[in-house]
Short mmCIF file of N, CA and C in Angstrom, two decimals:
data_model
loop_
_atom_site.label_atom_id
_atom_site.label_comp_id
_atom_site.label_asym_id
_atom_site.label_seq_id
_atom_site.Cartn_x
_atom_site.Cartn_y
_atom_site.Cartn_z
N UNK P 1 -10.35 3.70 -2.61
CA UNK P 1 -9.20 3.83 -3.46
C UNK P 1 -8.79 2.47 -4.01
N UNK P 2 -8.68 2.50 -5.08
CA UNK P 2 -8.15 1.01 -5.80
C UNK P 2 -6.98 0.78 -5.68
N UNK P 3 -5.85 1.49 -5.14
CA UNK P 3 -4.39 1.36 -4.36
C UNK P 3 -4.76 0.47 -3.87
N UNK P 4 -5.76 0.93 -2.93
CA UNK P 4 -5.65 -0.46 -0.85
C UNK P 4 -6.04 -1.21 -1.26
N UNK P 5 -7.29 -1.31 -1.77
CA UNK P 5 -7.80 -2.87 -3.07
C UNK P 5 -6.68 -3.35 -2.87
N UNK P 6 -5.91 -3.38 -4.17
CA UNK P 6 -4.54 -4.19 -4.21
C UNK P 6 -3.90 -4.24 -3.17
N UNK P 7 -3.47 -3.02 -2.66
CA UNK P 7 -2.81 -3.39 -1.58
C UNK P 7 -3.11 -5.28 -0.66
N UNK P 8 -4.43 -4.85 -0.62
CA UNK P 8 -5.31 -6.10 0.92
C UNK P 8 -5.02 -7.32 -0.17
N UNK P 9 -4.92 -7.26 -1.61
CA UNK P 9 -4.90 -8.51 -2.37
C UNK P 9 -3.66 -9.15 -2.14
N UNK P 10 -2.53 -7.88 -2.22
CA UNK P 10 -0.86 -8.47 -2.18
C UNK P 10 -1.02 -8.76 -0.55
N UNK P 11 -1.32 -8.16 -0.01
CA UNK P 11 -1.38 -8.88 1.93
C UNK P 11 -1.43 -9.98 1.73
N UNK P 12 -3.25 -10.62 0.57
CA UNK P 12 -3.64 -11.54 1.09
C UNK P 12 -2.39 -12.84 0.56
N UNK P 13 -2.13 -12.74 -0.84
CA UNK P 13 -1.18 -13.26 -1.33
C UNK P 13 0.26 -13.79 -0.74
N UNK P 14 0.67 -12.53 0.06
CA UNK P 14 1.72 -12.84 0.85
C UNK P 14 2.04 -13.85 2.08
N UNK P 15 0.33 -13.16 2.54
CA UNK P 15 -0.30 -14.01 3.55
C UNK P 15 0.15 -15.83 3.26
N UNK P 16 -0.65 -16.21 2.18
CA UNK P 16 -0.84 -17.15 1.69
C UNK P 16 -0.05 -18.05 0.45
N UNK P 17 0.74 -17.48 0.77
CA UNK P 17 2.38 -18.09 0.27
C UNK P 17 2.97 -18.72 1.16
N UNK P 18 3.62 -20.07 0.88
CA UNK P 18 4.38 -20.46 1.76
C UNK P 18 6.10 -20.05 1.67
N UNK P 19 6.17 -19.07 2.74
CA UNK P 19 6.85 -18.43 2.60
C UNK P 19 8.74 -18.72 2.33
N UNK P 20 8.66 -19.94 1.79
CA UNK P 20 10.22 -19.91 1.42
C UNK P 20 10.06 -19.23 -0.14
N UNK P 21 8.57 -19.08 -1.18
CA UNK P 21 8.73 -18.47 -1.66
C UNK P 21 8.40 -17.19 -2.15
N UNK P 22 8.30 -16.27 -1.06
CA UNK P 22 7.91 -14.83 -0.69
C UNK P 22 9.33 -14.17 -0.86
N UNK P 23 9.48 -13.02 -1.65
CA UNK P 23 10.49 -12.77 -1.86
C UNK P 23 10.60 -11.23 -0.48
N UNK P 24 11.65 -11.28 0.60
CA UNK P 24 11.62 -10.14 1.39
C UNK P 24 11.33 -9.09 0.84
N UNK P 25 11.67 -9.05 -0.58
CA UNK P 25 10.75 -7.28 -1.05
C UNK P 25 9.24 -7.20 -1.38
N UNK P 26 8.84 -8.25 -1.69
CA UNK P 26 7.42 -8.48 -1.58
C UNK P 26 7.05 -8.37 -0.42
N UNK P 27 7.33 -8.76 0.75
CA UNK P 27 6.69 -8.88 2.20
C UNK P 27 6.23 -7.90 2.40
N UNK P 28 7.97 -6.95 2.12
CA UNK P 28 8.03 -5.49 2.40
C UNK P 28 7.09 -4.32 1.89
N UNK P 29 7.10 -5.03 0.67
CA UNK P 29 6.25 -4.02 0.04
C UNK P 29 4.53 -3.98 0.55
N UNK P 30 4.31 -5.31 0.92
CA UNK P 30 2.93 -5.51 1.09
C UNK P 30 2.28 -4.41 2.04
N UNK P 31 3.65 -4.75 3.62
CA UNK P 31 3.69 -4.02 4.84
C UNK P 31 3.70 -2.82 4.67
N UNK P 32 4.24 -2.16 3.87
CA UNK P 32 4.78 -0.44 3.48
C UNK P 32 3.34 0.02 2.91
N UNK P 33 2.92 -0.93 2.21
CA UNK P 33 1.29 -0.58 1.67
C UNK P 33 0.46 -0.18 2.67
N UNK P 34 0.59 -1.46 3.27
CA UNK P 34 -0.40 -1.38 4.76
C UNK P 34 -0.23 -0.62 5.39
N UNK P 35 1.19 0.35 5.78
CA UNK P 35 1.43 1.27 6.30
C UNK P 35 0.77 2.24 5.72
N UNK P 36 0.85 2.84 4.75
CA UNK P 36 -0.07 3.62 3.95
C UNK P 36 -1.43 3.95 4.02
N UNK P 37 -2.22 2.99 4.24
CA UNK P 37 -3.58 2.90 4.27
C UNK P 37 -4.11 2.85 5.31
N UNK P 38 -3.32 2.50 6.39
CA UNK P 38 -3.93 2.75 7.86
C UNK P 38 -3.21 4.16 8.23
N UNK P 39 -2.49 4.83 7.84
CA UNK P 39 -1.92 6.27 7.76
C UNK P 39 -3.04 6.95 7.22
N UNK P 40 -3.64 6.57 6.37
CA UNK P 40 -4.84 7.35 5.18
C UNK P 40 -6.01 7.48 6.18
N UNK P 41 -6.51 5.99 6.72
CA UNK P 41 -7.36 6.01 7.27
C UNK P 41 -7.71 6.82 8.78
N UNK P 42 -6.16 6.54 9.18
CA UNK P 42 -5.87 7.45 10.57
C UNK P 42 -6.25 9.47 10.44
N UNK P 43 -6.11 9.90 9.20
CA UNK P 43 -5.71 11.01 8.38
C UNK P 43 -7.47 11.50 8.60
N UNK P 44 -8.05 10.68 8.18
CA UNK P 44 -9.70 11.02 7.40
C UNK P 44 -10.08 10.80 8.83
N UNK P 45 -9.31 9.90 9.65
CA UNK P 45 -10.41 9.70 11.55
C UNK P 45 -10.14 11.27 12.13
N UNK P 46 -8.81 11.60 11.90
CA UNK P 46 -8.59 12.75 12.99
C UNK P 46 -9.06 14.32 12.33
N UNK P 47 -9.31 14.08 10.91
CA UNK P 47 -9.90 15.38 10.45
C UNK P 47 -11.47 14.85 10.75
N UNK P 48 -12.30 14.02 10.97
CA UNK P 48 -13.40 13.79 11.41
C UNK P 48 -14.32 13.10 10.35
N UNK P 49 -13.26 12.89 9.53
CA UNK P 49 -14.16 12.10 8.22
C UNK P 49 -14.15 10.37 8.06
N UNK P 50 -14.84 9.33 7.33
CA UNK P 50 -14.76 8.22 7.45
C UNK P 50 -14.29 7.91 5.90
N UNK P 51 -13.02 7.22 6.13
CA UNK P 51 -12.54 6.62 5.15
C UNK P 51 -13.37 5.66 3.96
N UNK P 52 -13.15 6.45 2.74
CA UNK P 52 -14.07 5.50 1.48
C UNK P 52 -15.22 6.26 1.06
N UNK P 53 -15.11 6.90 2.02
CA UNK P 53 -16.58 7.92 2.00
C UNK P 53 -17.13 9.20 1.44
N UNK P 54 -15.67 9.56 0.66
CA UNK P 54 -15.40 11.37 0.63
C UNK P 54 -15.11 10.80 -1.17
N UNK P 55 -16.07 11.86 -2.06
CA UNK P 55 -15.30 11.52 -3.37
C UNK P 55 -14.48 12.81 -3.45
N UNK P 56 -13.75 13.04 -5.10
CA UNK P 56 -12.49 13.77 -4.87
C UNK P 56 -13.24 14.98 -5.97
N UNK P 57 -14.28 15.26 -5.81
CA UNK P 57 -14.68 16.47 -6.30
C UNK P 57 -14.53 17.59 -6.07
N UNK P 58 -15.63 18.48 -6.39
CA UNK P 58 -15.27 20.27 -5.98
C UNK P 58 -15.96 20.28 -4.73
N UNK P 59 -16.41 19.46 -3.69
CA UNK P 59 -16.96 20.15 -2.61
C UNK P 59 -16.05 19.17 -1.54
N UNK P 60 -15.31 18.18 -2.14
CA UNK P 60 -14.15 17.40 -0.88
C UNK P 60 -13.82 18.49 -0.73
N UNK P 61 -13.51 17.90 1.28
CA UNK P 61 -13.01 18.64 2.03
C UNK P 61 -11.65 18.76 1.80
N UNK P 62 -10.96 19.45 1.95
CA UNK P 62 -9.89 19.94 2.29
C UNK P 62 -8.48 19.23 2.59
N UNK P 63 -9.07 18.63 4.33
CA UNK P 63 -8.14 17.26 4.55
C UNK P 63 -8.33 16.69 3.89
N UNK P 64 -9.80 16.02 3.44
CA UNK P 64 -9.51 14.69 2.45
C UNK P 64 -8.58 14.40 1.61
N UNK P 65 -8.35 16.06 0.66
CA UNK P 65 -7.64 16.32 -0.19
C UNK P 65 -6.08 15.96 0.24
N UNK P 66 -6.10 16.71 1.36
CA UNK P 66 -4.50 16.64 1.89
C UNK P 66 -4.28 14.84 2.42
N UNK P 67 -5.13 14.43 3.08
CA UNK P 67 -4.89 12.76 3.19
C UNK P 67 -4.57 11.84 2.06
N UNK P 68 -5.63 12.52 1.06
CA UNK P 68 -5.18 11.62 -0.30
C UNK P 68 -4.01 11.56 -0.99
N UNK P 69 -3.30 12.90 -0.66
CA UNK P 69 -2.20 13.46 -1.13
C UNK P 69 -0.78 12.75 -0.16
N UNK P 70 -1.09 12.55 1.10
CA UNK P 70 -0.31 11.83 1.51
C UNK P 70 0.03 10.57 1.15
N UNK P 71 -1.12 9.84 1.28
CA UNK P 71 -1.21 8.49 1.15
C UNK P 71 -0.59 8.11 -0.13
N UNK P 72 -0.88 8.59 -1.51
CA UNK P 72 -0.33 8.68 -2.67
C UNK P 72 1.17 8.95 -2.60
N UNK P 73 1.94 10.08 -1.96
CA UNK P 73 3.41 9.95 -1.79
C UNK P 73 3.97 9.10 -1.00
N UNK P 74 3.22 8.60 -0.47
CA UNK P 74 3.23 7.21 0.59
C UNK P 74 3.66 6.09 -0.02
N UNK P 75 2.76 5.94 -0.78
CA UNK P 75 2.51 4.76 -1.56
C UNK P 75 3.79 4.90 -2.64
N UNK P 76 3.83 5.79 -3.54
CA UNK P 76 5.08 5.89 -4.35
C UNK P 76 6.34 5.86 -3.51
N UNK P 77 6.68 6.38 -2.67
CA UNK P 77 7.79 5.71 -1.72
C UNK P 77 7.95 3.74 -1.57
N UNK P 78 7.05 3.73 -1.33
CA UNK P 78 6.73 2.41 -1.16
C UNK P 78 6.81 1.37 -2.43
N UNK P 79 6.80 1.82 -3.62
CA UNK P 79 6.70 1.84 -4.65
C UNK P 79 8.75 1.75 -5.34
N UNK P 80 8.62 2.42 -4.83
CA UNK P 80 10.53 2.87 -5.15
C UNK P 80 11.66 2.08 -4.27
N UNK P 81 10.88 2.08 -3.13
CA UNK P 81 11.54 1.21 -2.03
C UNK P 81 11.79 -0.34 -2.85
N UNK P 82 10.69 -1.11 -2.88
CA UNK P 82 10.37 -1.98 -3.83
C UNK P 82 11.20 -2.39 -4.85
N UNK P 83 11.00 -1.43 -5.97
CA UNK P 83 12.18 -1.69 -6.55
C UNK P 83 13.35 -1.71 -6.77
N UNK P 84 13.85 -1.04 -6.02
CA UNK P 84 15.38 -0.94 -5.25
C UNK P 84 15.84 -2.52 -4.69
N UNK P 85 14.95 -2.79 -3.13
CA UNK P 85 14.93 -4.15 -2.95
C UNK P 85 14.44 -5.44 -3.88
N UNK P 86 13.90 -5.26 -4.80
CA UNK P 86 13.61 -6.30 -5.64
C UNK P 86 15.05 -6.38 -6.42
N UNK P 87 15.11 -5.55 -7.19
CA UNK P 87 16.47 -5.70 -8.04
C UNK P 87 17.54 -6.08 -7.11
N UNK P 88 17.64 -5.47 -6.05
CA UNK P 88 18.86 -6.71 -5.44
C UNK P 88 19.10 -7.83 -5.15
N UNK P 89 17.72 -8.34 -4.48
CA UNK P 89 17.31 -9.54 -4.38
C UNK P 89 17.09 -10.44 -5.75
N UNK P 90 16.65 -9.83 -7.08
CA UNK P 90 16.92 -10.52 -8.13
C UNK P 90 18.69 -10.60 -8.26
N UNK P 91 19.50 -9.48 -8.48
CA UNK P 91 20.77 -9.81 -8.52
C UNK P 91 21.59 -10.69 -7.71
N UNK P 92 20.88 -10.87 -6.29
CA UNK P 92 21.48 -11.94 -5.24
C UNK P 92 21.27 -12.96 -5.52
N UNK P 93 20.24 -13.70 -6.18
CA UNK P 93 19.42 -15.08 -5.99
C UNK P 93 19.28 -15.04 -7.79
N UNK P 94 19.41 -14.38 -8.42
CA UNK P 94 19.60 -14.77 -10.19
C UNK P 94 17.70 -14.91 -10.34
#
């Protein structure tokens, strides 16, 4: 999925900021990602499938379907969260 891509890029970024200038909704957001994708991956272990592995055609399984579907409302949460905390943090700090 090209979500977690980015996702592991903003990690790495965050990672590698010195963090007086990491903004707490960035952190957050990075983490909420990460939450996401090890949720996804946890999703595809316990239906018995290996993450990255399943395309989203007519013969995906089922869970896959339903994992992908999580992870995606996951992610848009995460997504909304974000900008909620960003805009305040822009309105706090200008």
């Amino acid at each position: 999925l090209k979500p977690c891509a980015t996702v592991f890029r903003l990690a790495f970024d965050v990672a590698t900021t010195p963090s007086r200038q990491v903004m707490a909704s960035v952190a957050s957001y990075a983490l909420c990602q990460s939450a996401c994708s090890a949720g996804w991956v946890a999703c595809y272990a316990a239906a018995g499938l290996v993450a990255g592995t399943v395309t989203a055609g007519l013969g995906a399984p089922a869970a896959a379907l339903a994992c992908n579907g999580a992870c995606g409302a996951c992610m848009s949460a995460c997504s909304a969260r974000f900008l909620v905390e960003g805009a305040a943090e822009t309105a706090a700090t200008g």
